[in-house]
GROMACS .gro file of N, CA, C and O in nm:
model
  328
    1UNK      N    1   1.896   1.461   0.455
    1UNK     CA    2   1.877   1.328   0.513
    1UNK      C    3   1.902   1.223   0.406
    1UNK      O    4   1.858   1.236   0.293
    2UNK      N    5   1.973   1.118   0.441
    2UNK     CA    6   2.006   1.011   0.348
    2UNK      C    7   1.881   0.930   0.316
    2UNK      O    8   1.805   0.894   0.404
    3UNK      N    9   1.860   0.902   0.185
    3UNK     CA   10   1.743   0.824   0.144
    3UNK      C   11   1.763   0.678   0.184
    3UNK      O   12   1.866   0.619   0.155
    4UNK      N   13   1.666   0.623   0.252
    4UNK     CA   14   1.674   0.484   0.298
    4UNK      C   15   1.651   0.389   0.181
    4UNK      O   16   1.569   0.416   0.094
    5UNK      N   17   1.723   0.279   0.180
    5UNK     CA   18   1.704   0.177   0.078
    5UNK      C   19   1.603   0.076   0.132
    5UNK      O   20   1.620   0.023   0.241
    6UNK      N   21   1.499   0.051   0.055
    6UNK     CA   22   1.392  -0.039   0.098
    6UNK      C   23   1.390  -0.159   0.005
    6UNK      O   24   1.396  -0.145  -0.116
    7UNK      N   25   1.382  -0.278   0.063
    7UNK     CA   26   1.374  -0.401  -0.014
    7UNK      C   27   1.241  -0.468   0.015
    7UNK      O   28   1.206  -0.490   0.131
    8UNK      N   29   1.165  -0.497  -0.090
    8UNK     CA   30   1.035  -0.562  -0.074
    8UNK      C   31   1.054  -0.707  -0.030
    8UNK      O   32   1.144  -0.776  -0.077
    9UNK      N   33   0.969  -0.751   0.063
    9UNK     CA   34   0.970  -0.889   0.111
    9UNK      C   35   0.830  -0.946   0.101
    9UNK      O   36   0.732  -0.874   0.114
   10UNK      N   37   0.822  -1.076   0.081
   10UNK     CA   38   0.692  -1.142   0.081
   10UNK      C   39   0.646  -1.165   0.225
   10UNK      O   40   0.726  -1.154   0.319
   11UNK      N   41   0.521  -1.198   0.241
   11UNK     CA   42   0.468  -1.228   0.374
   11UNK      C   43   0.548  -1.339   0.441
   11UNK      O   44   0.583  -1.329   0.559
   12UNK      N   45   0.579  -1.444   0.367
   12UNK     CA   46   0.650  -1.558   0.426
   12UNK      C   47   0.793  -1.521   0.465
   12UNK      O   48   0.843  -1.569   0.568
   13UNK      N   49   0.859  -1.436   0.386
   13UNK     CA   50   0.993  -1.391   0.423
   13UNK      C   51   0.990  -1.311   0.553
   13UNK      O   52   1.075  -1.330   0.641
   14UNK      N   53   0.891  -1.225   0.567
   14UNK     CA   54   0.878  -1.146   0.689
   14UNK      C   55   0.843  -1.235   0.808
   14UNK      O   56   0.898  -1.220   0.918
   15UNK      N   57   0.753  -1.331   0.787
   15UNK     CA   58   0.715  -1.422   0.896
   15UNK      C   59   0.838  -1.499   0.946
   15UNK      O   60   0.855  -1.517   1.067
   16UNK      N   61   0.924  -1.540   0.854
   16UNK     CA   62   1.046  -1.611   0.893
   16UNK      C   63   1.140  -1.518   0.972
   16UNK      O   64   1.199  -1.559   1.071
   17UNK      N   65   1.152  -1.393   0.929
   17UNK     CA   66   1.238  -1.297   1.000
   17UNK      C   67   1.190  -1.270   1.142
   17UNK      O   68   1.270  -1.252   1.233
   18UNK      N   69   1.059  -1.265   1.160
   18UNK     CA   70   1.004  -1.229   1.291
   18UNK      C   71   0.966  -1.350   1.376
   18UNK      O   72   0.911  -1.334   1.484
   19UNK      N   73   0.996  -1.468   1.327
   19UNK     CA   74   0.965  -1.589   1.402
   19UNK      C   75   1.038  -1.587   1.537
   19UNK      O   76   1.155  -1.551   1.544
   20UNK      N   77   0.967  -1.620   1.642
   20UNK     CA   78   1.026  -1.621   1.776
   20UNK      C   79   0.975  -1.741   1.853
   20UNK      O   80   0.865  -1.790   1.829
   21UNK      N   81   1.056  -1.787   1.943
   21UNK     CA   82   1.015  -1.896   2.031
   21UNK      C   83   0.917  -1.841   2.134
   21UNK      O   84   0.924  -1.724   2.172
   22UNK      N   85   0.826  -1.925   2.181
   22UNK     CA   86   0.727  -1.878   2.279
   22UNK      C   87   0.791  -1.836   2.410
   22UNK      O   88   0.733  -1.760   2.487
   23UNK      N   89   0.913  -1.883   2.436
   23UNK     CA   90   0.982  -1.848   2.560
   23UNK      C   91   1.066  -1.721   2.547
   23UNK      O   92   1.124  -1.675   2.645
   24UNK      N   93   1.071  -1.665   2.426
   24UNK     CA   94   1.154  -1.547   2.403
   24UNK      C   95   1.097  -1.424   2.475
   24UNK      O   96   0.977  -1.400   2.473
   25UNK      N   97   1.183  -1.349   2.539
   25UNK     CA   98   1.143  -1.229   2.612
   25UNK      C   99   1.121  -1.114   2.515
   25UNK      O  100   1.202  -1.093   2.424
   26UNK      N  101   1.013  -1.039   2.535
   26UNK     CA  102   0.984  -0.924   2.449
   26UNK      C  103   1.086  -0.814   2.474
   26UNK      O  104   1.135  -0.798   2.585
   27UNK      N  105   1.116  -0.738   2.368
   27UNK     CA  106   1.210  -0.627   2.379
   27UNK      C  107   1.144  -0.500   2.326
   27UNK      O  108   1.056  -0.506   2.241
   28UNK      N  109   1.186  -0.387   2.376
   28UNK     CA  110   1.140  -0.258   2.325
   28UNK      C  111   1.198  -0.237   2.186
   28UNK      O  112   1.313  -0.270   2.159
   29UNK      N  113   1.116  -0.184   2.095
   29UNK     CA  114   1.164  -0.156   1.961
   29UNK      C  115   1.256  -0.035   1.963
   29UNK      O  116   1.227   0.064   2.030
   30UNK      N  117   1.366  -0.042   1.887
   30UNK     CA  118   1.456   0.074   1.882
   30UNK      C  119   1.390   0.188   1.805
   30UNK      O  120   1.303   0.166   1.720
   31UNK      N  121   1.431   0.311   1.831
   31UNK     CA  122   1.372   0.429   1.767
   31UNK      C  123   1.382   0.422   1.615
   31UNK      O  124   1.292   0.465   1.544
   32UNK      N  125   1.494   0.367   1.562
   32UNK     CA  126   1.511   0.364   1.417
   32UNK      C  127   1.407   0.274   1.349
   32UNK      O  128   1.383   0.285   1.230
   33UNK      N  129   1.345   0.185   1.424
   33UNK     CA  130   1.243   0.096   1.368
   33UNK      C  131   1.131   0.177   1.302
   33UNK      O  132   1.086   0.144   1.193
   34UNK      N  133   1.089   0.282   1.369
   34UNK     CA  134   0.978   0.362   1.317
   34UNK      C  135   1.017   0.436   1.190
   34UNK      O  136   0.936   0.453   1.099
   35UNK      N  137   1.143   0.478   1.179
   35UNK     CA  138   1.191   0.540   1.056
   35UNK      C  139   1.196   0.438   0.943
   35UNK      O  140   1.163   0.468   0.828
   36UNK      N  141   1.236   0.314   0.975
   36UNK     CA  142   1.239   0.208   0.874
   36UNK      C  143   1.099   0.177   0.823
   36UNK      O  144   1.078   0.162   0.703
   37UNK      N  145   1.003   0.169   0.914
   37UNK     CA  146   0.865   0.141   0.875
   37UNK      C  147   0.811   0.254   0.788
   37UNK      O  148   0.746   0.230   0.686
   38UNK      N  149   0.840   0.378   0.825
   38UNK     CA  150   0.793   0.492   0.746
   38UNK      C  151   0.856   0.491   0.606
   38UNK      O  152   0.788   0.519   0.507
   39UNK      N  153   0.983   0.457   0.596
   39UNK     CA  154   1.049   0.448   0.465
   39UNK      C  155   0.985   0.340   0.380
   39UNK      O  156   0.962   0.359   0.260
   40UNK      N  157   0.955   0.226   0.440
   40UNK     CA  158   0.890   0.117   0.368
   40UNK      C  159   0.751   0.158   0.322
   40UNK      O  160   0.710   0.129   0.208
   41UNK      N  161   0.677   0.226   0.408
   41UNK     CA  162   0.544   0.273   0.372
   41UNK      C  163   0.550   0.374   0.257
   41UNK      O  164   0.472   0.366   0.162
   42UNK      N  165   0.645   0.466   0.263
   42UNK     CA  166   0.662   0.564   0.155
   42UNK      C  167   0.694   0.495   0.022
   42UNK      O  168   0.639   0.531  -0.082
   43UNK      N  169   0.782   0.395   0.027
   43UNK     CA  170   0.818   0.321  -0.095
   43UNK      C  171   0.697   0.246  -0.149
   43UNK      O  172   0.671   0.246  -0.269
   44UNK      N  173   0.622   0.183  -0.060
   44UNK     CA  174   0.501   0.111  -0.102
   44UNK      C  175   0.404   0.206  -0.171
   44UNK      O  176   0.351   0.176  -0.277
   45UNK      N  177   0.381   0.321  -0.109
   45UNK     CA  178   0.288   0.417  -0.167
   45UNK      C  179   0.335   0.465  -0.304
   45UNK      O  180   0.254   0.478  -0.396
   46UNK      N  181   0.464   0.488  -0.319
   46UNK     CA  182   0.518   0.529  -0.449
   46UNK      C  183   0.502   0.418  -0.552
   46UNK      O  184   0.460   0.443  -0.664
   47UNK      N  185   0.541   0.297  -0.515
   47UNK     CA  186   0.541   0.185  -0.609
   47UNK      C  187   0.402   0.138  -0.648
   47UNK      O  188   0.378   0.102  -0.762
   48UNK      N  189   0.310   0.135  -0.553
   48UNK     CA  190   0.179   0.076  -0.581
   48UNK      C  191   0.066   0.177  -0.591
   48UNK      O  192  -0.014   0.171  -0.683
   49UNK      N  193   0.060   0.268  -0.499
   49UNK     CA  194  -0.050   0.364  -0.504
   49UNK      C  195  -0.025   0.471  -0.609
   49UNK      O  196  -0.119   0.524  -0.667
   50UNK      N  197   0.101   0.501  -0.634
   50UNK     CA  198   0.135   0.600  -0.736
   50UNK      C  199   0.115   0.549  -0.877
   50UNK      O  200   0.111   0.626  -0.972
   51UNK      N  201   0.100   0.418  -0.893
   51UNK     CA  202   0.083   0.358  -1.025
   51UNK      C  203  -0.054   0.293  -1.036
   51UNK      O  204  -0.068   0.186  -1.095
   52UNK      N  205  -0.154   0.355  -0.979
   52UNK     CA  206  -0.289   0.297  -0.975
   52UNK      C  207  -0.347   0.273  -1.114
   52UNK      O  208  -0.435   0.191  -1.130
   53UNK      N  209  -0.297   0.343  -1.216
   53UNK     CA  210  -0.351   0.325  -1.350
   53UNK      C  211  -0.297   0.199  -1.417
   53UNK      O  212  -0.353   0.153  -1.515
   54UNK      N  213  -0.187   0.146  -1.363
   54UNK     CA  214  -0.130   0.025  -1.421
   54UNK      C  215  -0.206  -0.097  -1.370
   54UNK      O  216  -0.258  -0.098  -1.261
   55UNK      N  217  -0.210  -0.200  -1.453
   55UNK     CA  218  -0.276  -0.325  -1.412
   55UNK      C  219  -0.172  -0.416  -1.350
   55UNK      O  220  -0.069  -0.444  -1.410
   56UNK      N  221  -0.200  -0.461  -1.229
   56UNK     CA  222  -0.111  -0.555  -1.163
   56UNK      C  223  -0.166  -0.696  -1.185
   56UNK      O  224  -0.284  -0.721  -1.160
   57UNK      N  225  -0.083  -0.785  -1.234
   57UNK     CA  226  -0.128  -0.922  -1.258
   57UNK      C  227  -0.060  -1.016  -1.160
   57UNK      O  228   0.050  -0.991  -1.114
   58UNK      N  229  -0.127  -1.123  -1.129
   58UNK     CA  230  -0.076  -1.222  -1.036
   58UNK      C  231  -0.003  -1.331  -1.112
   58UNK      O  232  -0.045  -1.373  -1.219
   59UNK      N  233   0.109  -1.375  -1.059
   59UNK     CA  234   0.184  -1.484  -1.121
   59UNK      C  235   0.159  -1.612  -1.041
   59UNK      O  236   0.103  -1.608  -0.932
   60UNK      N  237   0.202  -1.723  -1.098
   60UNK     CA  238   0.187  -1.850  -1.027
   60UNK      C  239   0.258  -1.847  -0.892
   60UNK      O  240   0.209  -1.900  -0.793
   61UNK      N  241   0.376  -1.783  -0.888
   61UNK     CA  242   0.452  -1.777  -0.763
   61UNK      C  243   0.375  -1.698  -0.658
   61UNK      O  244   0.364  -1.741  -0.543
   62UNK      N  245   0.319  -1.583  -0.695
   62UNK     CA  246   0.247  -1.504  -0.596
   62UNK      C  247   0.118  -1.574  -0.555
   62UNK      O  248   0.075  -1.561  -0.441
   63UNK      N  249   0.058  -1.648  -0.647
   63UNK     CA  250  -0.061  -1.726  -0.610
   63UNK      C  251  -0.026  -1.829  -0.504
   63UNK      O  252  -0.099  -1.848  -0.408
   64UNK      N  253   0.087  -1.898  -0.522
   64UNK     CA  254   0.130  -1.999  -0.425
   64UNK      C  255   0.161  -1.934  -0.291
   64UNK      O  256   0.125  -1.987  -0.185
   65UNK      N  257   0.225  -1.819  -0.294
   65UNK     CA  258   0.258  -1.749  -0.170
   65UNK      C  259   0.129  -1.704  -0.100
   65UNK      O  260   0.117  -1.715   0.021
   66UNK      N  261   0.033  -1.657  -0.177
   66UNK     CA  262  -0.095  -1.615  -0.119
   66UNK      C  263  -0.165  -1.733  -0.053
   66UNK      O  264  -0.221  -1.718   0.056
   67UNK      N  265  -0.161  -1.848  -0.117
   67UNK     CA  266  -0.223  -1.967  -0.057
   67UNK      C  267  -0.154  -2.005   0.073
   67UNK      O  268  -0.219  -2.041   0.171
   68UNK      N  269  -0.020  -1.995   0.076
   68UNK     CA  270   0.053  -2.026   0.198
   68UNK      C  271   0.018  -1.926   0.308
   68UNK      O  272   0.002  -1.963   0.424
   69UNK      N  273   0.008  -1.799   0.272
   69UNK     CA  274  -0.027  -1.697   0.371
   69UNK      C  275  -0.166  -1.721   0.426
   69UNK      O  276  -0.189  -1.707   0.547
   70UNK      N  277  -0.261  -1.758   0.339
   70UNK     CA  278  -0.397  -1.787   0.386
   70UNK      C  279  -0.397  -1.906   0.481
   70UNK      O  280  -0.468  -1.907   0.581
   71UNK      N  281  -0.316  -2.007   0.449
   71UNK     CA  282  -0.304  -2.124   0.536
   71UNK      C  283  -0.248  -2.083   0.672
   71UNK      O  284  -0.297  -2.127   0.776
   72UNK      N  285  -0.147  -1.997   0.670
   72UNK     CA  286  -0.089  -1.947   0.795
   72UNK      C  287  -0.196  -1.875   0.878
   72UNK      O  288  -0.207  -1.897   0.998
   73UNK      N  289  -0.275  -1.790   0.813
   73UNK     CA  290  -0.379  -1.717   0.884
   73UNK      C  291  -0.481  -1.812   0.946
   73UNK      O  292  -0.528  -1.789   1.057
   74UNK      N  293  -0.516  -1.920   0.876
   74UNK     CA  294  -0.612  -2.016   0.930
   74UNK      C  295  -0.556  -2.085   1.055
   74UNK      O  296  -0.629  -2.117   1.147
   75UNK      N  297  -0.424  -2.107   1.055
   75UNK     CA  298  -0.363  -2.182   1.165
   75UNK      C  299  -0.307  -2.092   1.274
   75UNK      O  300  -0.265  -2.142   1.378
   76UNK      N  301  -0.308  -1.959   1.256
   76UNK     CA  302  -0.247  -1.872   1.355
   76UNK      C  303  -0.319  -1.874   1.489
   76UNK      O  304  -0.260  -1.841   1.590
   77UNK      N  305  -0.446  -1.915   1.489
   77UNK     CA  306  -0.517  -1.919   1.616
   77UNK      C  307  -0.457  -2.022   1.712
   77UNK      O  308  -0.481  -2.017   1.831
   78UNK      N  309  -0.374  -2.112   1.658
   78UNK     CA  310  -0.308  -2.212   1.741
   78UNK      C  311  -0.180  -2.158   1.806
   78UNK      O  312  -0.122  -2.223   1.891
   79UNK      N  313  -0.135  -2.039   1.762
   79UNK     CA  314  -0.015  -1.981   1.818
   79UNK      C  315  -0.049  -1.903   1.943
   79UNK      O  316  -0.151  -1.838   1.951
   80UNK      N  317   0.041  -1.907   2.038
   80UNK     CA  318   0.023  -1.827   2.159
   80UNK      C  319   0.090  -1.692   2.135
   80UNK      O  320   0.208  -1.687   2.106
   81UNK      N  321   0.014  -1.585   2.150
   81UNK     CA  322   0.069  -1.451   2.135
   81UNK      C  323   0.055  -1.381   2.269
   81UNK      O  324  -0.051  -1.376   2.327
   82UNK      N  325   0.166  -1.328   2.316
   82UNK     CA  326   0.166  -1.260   2.446
   82UNK      C  327   0.155  -1.113   2.428
   82UNK      O  328   0.200  -1.050   2.345
   0.00000   0.00000   0.00000
């Protein structure tokens, strides 16, 4: 089986990719979606859980992104989710 290439994305990058209009019709997820998610999970586990002895430090950029994500979470109750 060919090894999937996984690219890390920030919360805001993913939110932009999945942004949809409230009038957009829902679609069934394609079967390959689940393989993509599993590949991403495997990469995450290798990169972060496999290196638990290393110290991860926060940078100014990630701090700013975290603040934006927290702001999004505070305001998400205003979004209509079907």
